[in-house]
């Protein structure tokens, strides 16, 4: 079982890394890009037999408290088998 | 239409950021964690009417050439409507 956490900057927050990637793609000659957001991806391998609900609760807590900065970032937690 | 690129360190490569998150989770009292991998997440908004196949080809190229470092990182590209 795995937990996947995706952390992205909020839409209203300046994203210089995303802007850089967008410019790079345009320089590469690829022009169909309307916007780029760069964030973090955290994949957590859960020990076999872990309770899915307990894991979701604990990891949601962790994501809010120290993996993301809720002032400027959004996060999305997903538990997959 | 959106493209999502997830870049993670290869399994054989040392991942100090992942190790740090794992230790932090253990200190938080959550022990069901077997391993943590920290990578990058890039979300690309594609202009309306973009050709899906052409976008996939160009972005795969970009992911391999400059968004990831193929020596130490794996990437996964996904185009969603």
mmCIF file of C-alpha atoms in Angstrom:
data_model
loop_
_atom_site.group_PDB
_atom_site.id
_atom_site.type_symbol
_atom_site.label_atom_id
_atom_site.label_comp_id
_atom_site.label_asym_id
_atom_site.label_seq_id
_atom_site.Cartn_x
_atom_site.Cartn_y
_atom_site.Cartn_z
ATOM 1 C CA UNK A 1 0.000 0.000 0.000
ATOM 2 C CA UNK A 2 1.268 3.441 -0.909
ATOM 3 C CA UNK A 3 0.381 6.987 -0.034
ATOM 4 C CA UNK A 4 0.953 9.716 -2.598
ATOM 5 C CA UNK A 5 1.069 13.345 -1.574
ATOM 6 C CA UNK A 6 1.210 16.096 -4.165
ATOM 7 C CA UNK A 7 2.043 19.578 -2.907
ATOM 8 C CA UNK A 8 1.561 22.520 -5.274
ATOM 9 C CA UNK A 9 1.790 26.284 -4.805
ATOM 10 C CA UNK A 10 -1.628 27.944 -4.490
ATOM 11 C CA UNK A 11 -2.862 29.576 -7.694
ATOM 12 C CA UNK A 12 -2.498 33.077 -6.224
ATOM 13 C CA UNK A 13 1.129 32.488 -5.221
ATOM 14 C CA UNK A 14 3.976 33.418 -7.558
ATOM 15 C CA UNK A 15 5.605 30.272 -8.977
ATOM 16 C CA UNK A 16 8.996 31.280 -10.422
ATOM 17 C CA UNK A 17 10.029 27.644 -11.018
ATOM 18 C CA UNK A 18 6.859 27.056 -13.044
ATOM 19 C CA UNK A 19 7.451 30.253 -15.006
ATOM 20 C CA UNK A 20 10.997 29.089 -15.791
ATOM 21 C CA UNK A 21 9.803 25.714 -17.066
ATOM 22 C CA UNK A 22 7.172 27.452 -19.210
ATOM 23 C CA UNK A 23 9.786 29.755 -20.752
ATOM 24 C CA UNK A 24 12.102 26.782 -21.364
ATOM 25 C CA UNK A 25 9.321 24.879 -23.142
ATOM 26 C CA UNK A 26 8.624 27.910 -25.340
ATOM 27 C CA UNK A 27 12.321 28.193 -26.213
ATOM 28 C CA UNK A 28 12.217 24.513 -27.152
ATOM 29 C CA UNK A 29 9.633 25.461 -29.748
ATOM 30 C CA UNK A 30 6.655 23.998 -27.937
ATOM 31 C CA UNK A 31 3.999 26.692 -27.755
ATOM 32 C CA UNK A 32 0.807 24.957 -26.572
ATOM 33 C CA UNK A 33 1.516 25.726 -22.918
ATOM 34 C CA UNK A 34 -0.930 27.921 -21.000
ATOM 35 C CA UNK A 35 0.725 27.610 -17.601
ATOM 36 C CA UNK A 36 3.066 25.485 -15.504
ATOM 37 C CA UNK A 37 2.980 24.714 -11.796
ATOM 38 C CA UNK A 38 5.909 23.018 -10.095
ATOM 39 C CA UNK A 39 5.387 21.268 -6.792
ATOM 40 C CA UNK A 40 6.585 18.422 -4.651
ATOM 41 C CA UNK A 41 5.688 14.754 -4.876
ATOM 42 C CA UNK A 42 6.023 12.489 -1.846
ATOM 43 C CA UNK A 43 5.489 8.746 -2.142
ATOM 44 C CA UNK A 44 5.215 6.823 1.110
ATOM 45 C CA UNK A 45 5.474 3.030 1.173
ATOM 46 C CA UNK A 46 3.241 1.759 3.960
ATOM 47 C CA UNK A 47 4.105 -1.393 5.891
ATOM 48 C CA UNK A 48 1.964 -4.424 4.943
ATOM 49 C CA UNK A 49 -1.204 -4.721 7.034
ATOM 50 C CA UNK A 50 -1.417 -0.983 7.746
ATOM 51 C CA UNK A 51 -4.952 0.229 8.406
ATOM 52 C CA UNK A 52 -5.988 2.428 5.478
ATOM 53 C CA UNK A 53 -8.166 4.851 7.459
ATOM 54 C CA UNK A 54 -5.613 5.318 10.263
ATOM 55 C CA UNK A 55 -2.868 5.881 7.675
ATOM 56 C CA UNK A 56 -4.964 8.468 5.826
ATOM 57 C CA UNK A 57 -5.674 10.345 9.069
ATOM 58 C CA UNK A 58 -2.058 10.372 10.242
ATOM 59 C CA UNK A 59 -0.653 11.330 6.847
ATOM 60 C CA UNK A 60 -3.245 14.049 6.302
ATOM 61 C CA UNK A 61 -2.147 15.461 9.644
ATOM 62 C CA UNK A 62 1.528 15.220 8.646
ATOM 63 C CA UNK A 63 0.869 16.814 5.249
ATOM 64 C CA UNK A 64 -0.905 19.756 6.863
ATOM 65 C CA UNK A 65 1.498 20.196 9.769
ATOM 66 C CA UNK A 66 4.950 19.817 8.273
ATOM 67 C CA UNK A 67 5.073 18.471 4.728
ATOM 68 C CA UNK A 68 3.317 21.486 3.225
ATOM 69 C CA UNK A 69 3.042 25.153 4.102
ATOM 70 C CA UNK A 70 -0.742 25.718 4.171
ATOM 71 C CA UNK A 71 -0.332 29.471 3.755
ATOM 72 C CA UNK A 72 1.134 29.199 0.264
ATOM 73 C CA UNK A 73 0.622 25.559 -0.734
ATOM 74 C CA UNK A 74 -2.205 23.109 -1.389
ATOM 75 C CA UNK A 75 -1.799 19.371 -0.890
ATOM 76 C CA UNK A 76 -3.613 16.309 -2.136
ATOM 77 C CA UNK A 77 -3.334 12.958 -0.362
ATOM 78 C CA UNK A 78 -4.197 9.683 -2.045
ATOM 79 C CA UNK A 79 -3.855 6.159 -0.669
ATOM 80 C CA UNK A 80 -3.503 3.429 -3.290
ATOM 81 C CA UNK A 81 -3.349 -0.342 -2.834
ATOM 82 C CA UNK B 1 -6.180 19.466 -20.957
ATOM 83 C CA UNK B 2 -3.338 18.984 -18.523
ATOM 84 C CA UNK B 3 -0.042 17.152 -18.505
ATOM 85 C CA UNK B 4 1.288 15.796 -15.236
ATOM 86 C CA UNK B 5 4.928 14.862 -14.872
ATOM 87 C CA UNK B 6 6.178 13.114 -11.752
ATOM 88 C CA UNK B 7 9.949 12.925 -11.295
ATOM 89 C CA UNK B 8 11.341 10.630 -8.603
ATOM 90 C CA UNK B 9 14.871 9.578 -7.676
ATOM 91 C CA UNK B 10 15.760 6.085 -8.946
ATOM 92 C CA UNK B 11 15.472 3.357 -6.306
ATOM 93 C CA UNK B 12 19.256 2.838 -6.218
ATOM 94 C CA UNK B 13 19.933 6.540 -5.596
ATOM 95 C CA UNK B 14 20.283 7.906 -2.072
ATOM 96 C CA UNK B 15 17.249 10.027 -1.183
ATOM 97 C CA UNK B 16 18.173 12.127 1.877
ATOM 98 C CA UNK B 17 14.966 14.199 1.661
ATOM 99 C CA UNK B 18 12.875 11.023 1.733
ATOM 100 C CA UNK B 19 14.894 9.701 4.664
ATOM 101 C CA UNK B 20 14.265 12.965 6.531
ATOM 102 C CA UNK B 21 10.512 12.780 5.974
ATOM 103 C CA UNK B 22 10.513 9.142 7.132
ATOM 104 C CA UNK B 23 12.354 10.061 10.351
ATOM 105 C CA UNK B 24 9.982 12.987 10.930
ATOM 106 C CA UNK B 25 6.946 10.709 10.543
ATOM 107 C CA UNK B 26 8.445 8.264 13.045
ATOM 108 C CA UNK B 27 9.070 11.093 15.519
ATOM 109 C CA UNK B 28 5.423 12.088 15.071
ATOM 110 C CA UNK B 29 4.542 8.637 16.377
ATOM 111 C CA UNK B 30 3.467 7.187 13.062
ATOM 112 C CA UNK B 31 5.329 3.916 12.576
ATOM 113 C CA UNK B 32 3.687 2.192 9.595
ATOM 114 C CA UNK B 33 6.153 3.692 7.122
ATOM 115 C CA UNK B 34 8.407 1.355 5.128
ATOM 116 C CA UNK B 35 10.020 4.010 2.941
ATOM 117 C CA UNK B 36 9.613 7.516 1.560
ATOM 118 C CA UNK B 37 10.595 8.939 -1.820
ATOM 119 C CA UNK B 38 10.506 12.665 -2.462
ATOM 120 C CA UNK B 39 10.369 13.941 -6.006
ATOM 121 C CA UNK B 40 9.113 16.759 -8.176
ATOM 122 C CA UNK B 41 5.650 17.279 -9.592
ATOM 123 C CA UNK B 42 5.099 19.404 -12.685
ATOM 124 C CA UNK B 43 1.609 20.247 -13.889
ATOM 125 C CA UNK B 44 1.342 21.793 -17.343
ATOM 126 C CA UNK B 45 -1.877 23.457 -18.489
ATOM 127 C CA UNK B 46 -2.193 22.913 -22.231
ATOM 128 C CA UNK B 47 -3.886 25.462 -24.465
ATOM 129 C CA UNK B 48 -7.386 24.432 -25.608
ATOM 130 C CA UNK B 49 -7.364 22.462 -28.852
ATOM 131 C CA UNK B 50 -3.842 21.115 -28.362
ATOM 132 C CA UNK B 51 -3.209 17.809 -30.116
ATOM 133 C CA UNK B 52 -2.831 15.131 -27.431
ATOM 134 C CA UNK B 53 -0.295 12.974 -29.293
ATOM 135 C CA UNK B 54 1.899 15.920 -30.321
ATOM 136 C CA UNK B 55 1.797 17.251 -26.751
ATOM 137 C CA UNK B 56 2.775 13.858 -25.324
ATOM 138 C CA UNK B 57 5.724 13.584 -27.725
ATOM 139 C CA UNK B 58 7.015 17.102 -27.069
ATOM 140 C CA UNK B 59 6.620 16.856 -23.295
ATOM 141 C CA UNK B 60 8.206 13.412 -23.130
ATOM 142 C CA UNK B 61 11.157 14.920 -24.964
ATOM 143 C CA UNK B 62 11.260 17.871 -22.553
ATOM 144 C CA UNK B 63 10.980 15.601 -19.507
ATOM 145 C CA UNK B 64 13.886 13.474 -20.705
ATOM 146 C CA UNK B 65 16.089 16.338 -21.876
ATOM 147 C CA UNK B 66 15.803 18.977 -19.198
ATOM 148 C CA UNK B 67 13.066 18.469 -16.642
ATOM 149 C CA UNK B 68 14.626 15.310 -15.210
ATOM 150 C CA UNK B 69 18.152 13.992 -14.889
ATOM 151 C CA UNK B 70 17.893 10.504 -16.465
ATOM 152 C CA UNK B 71 21.060 9.326 -14.718
ATOM 153 C CA UNK B 72 19.545 9.560 -11.237
ATOM 154 C CA UNK B 73 15.825 10.166 -11.822
ATOM 155 C CA UNK B 74 12.813 8.422 -13.341
ATOM 156 C CA UNK B 75 9.885 10.339 -14.786
ATOM 157 C CA UNK B 76 6.289 9.512 -15.554
ATOM 158 C CA UNK B 77 4.225 11.587 -17.973
ATOM 159 C CA UNK B 78 0.444 11.526 -18.032
ATOM 160 C CA UNK B 79 -1.924 13.594 -20.165
ATOM 161 C CA UNK B 80 -5.407 14.087 -18.720
ATOM 162 C CA UNK B 81 -8.455 15.786 -20.234
#
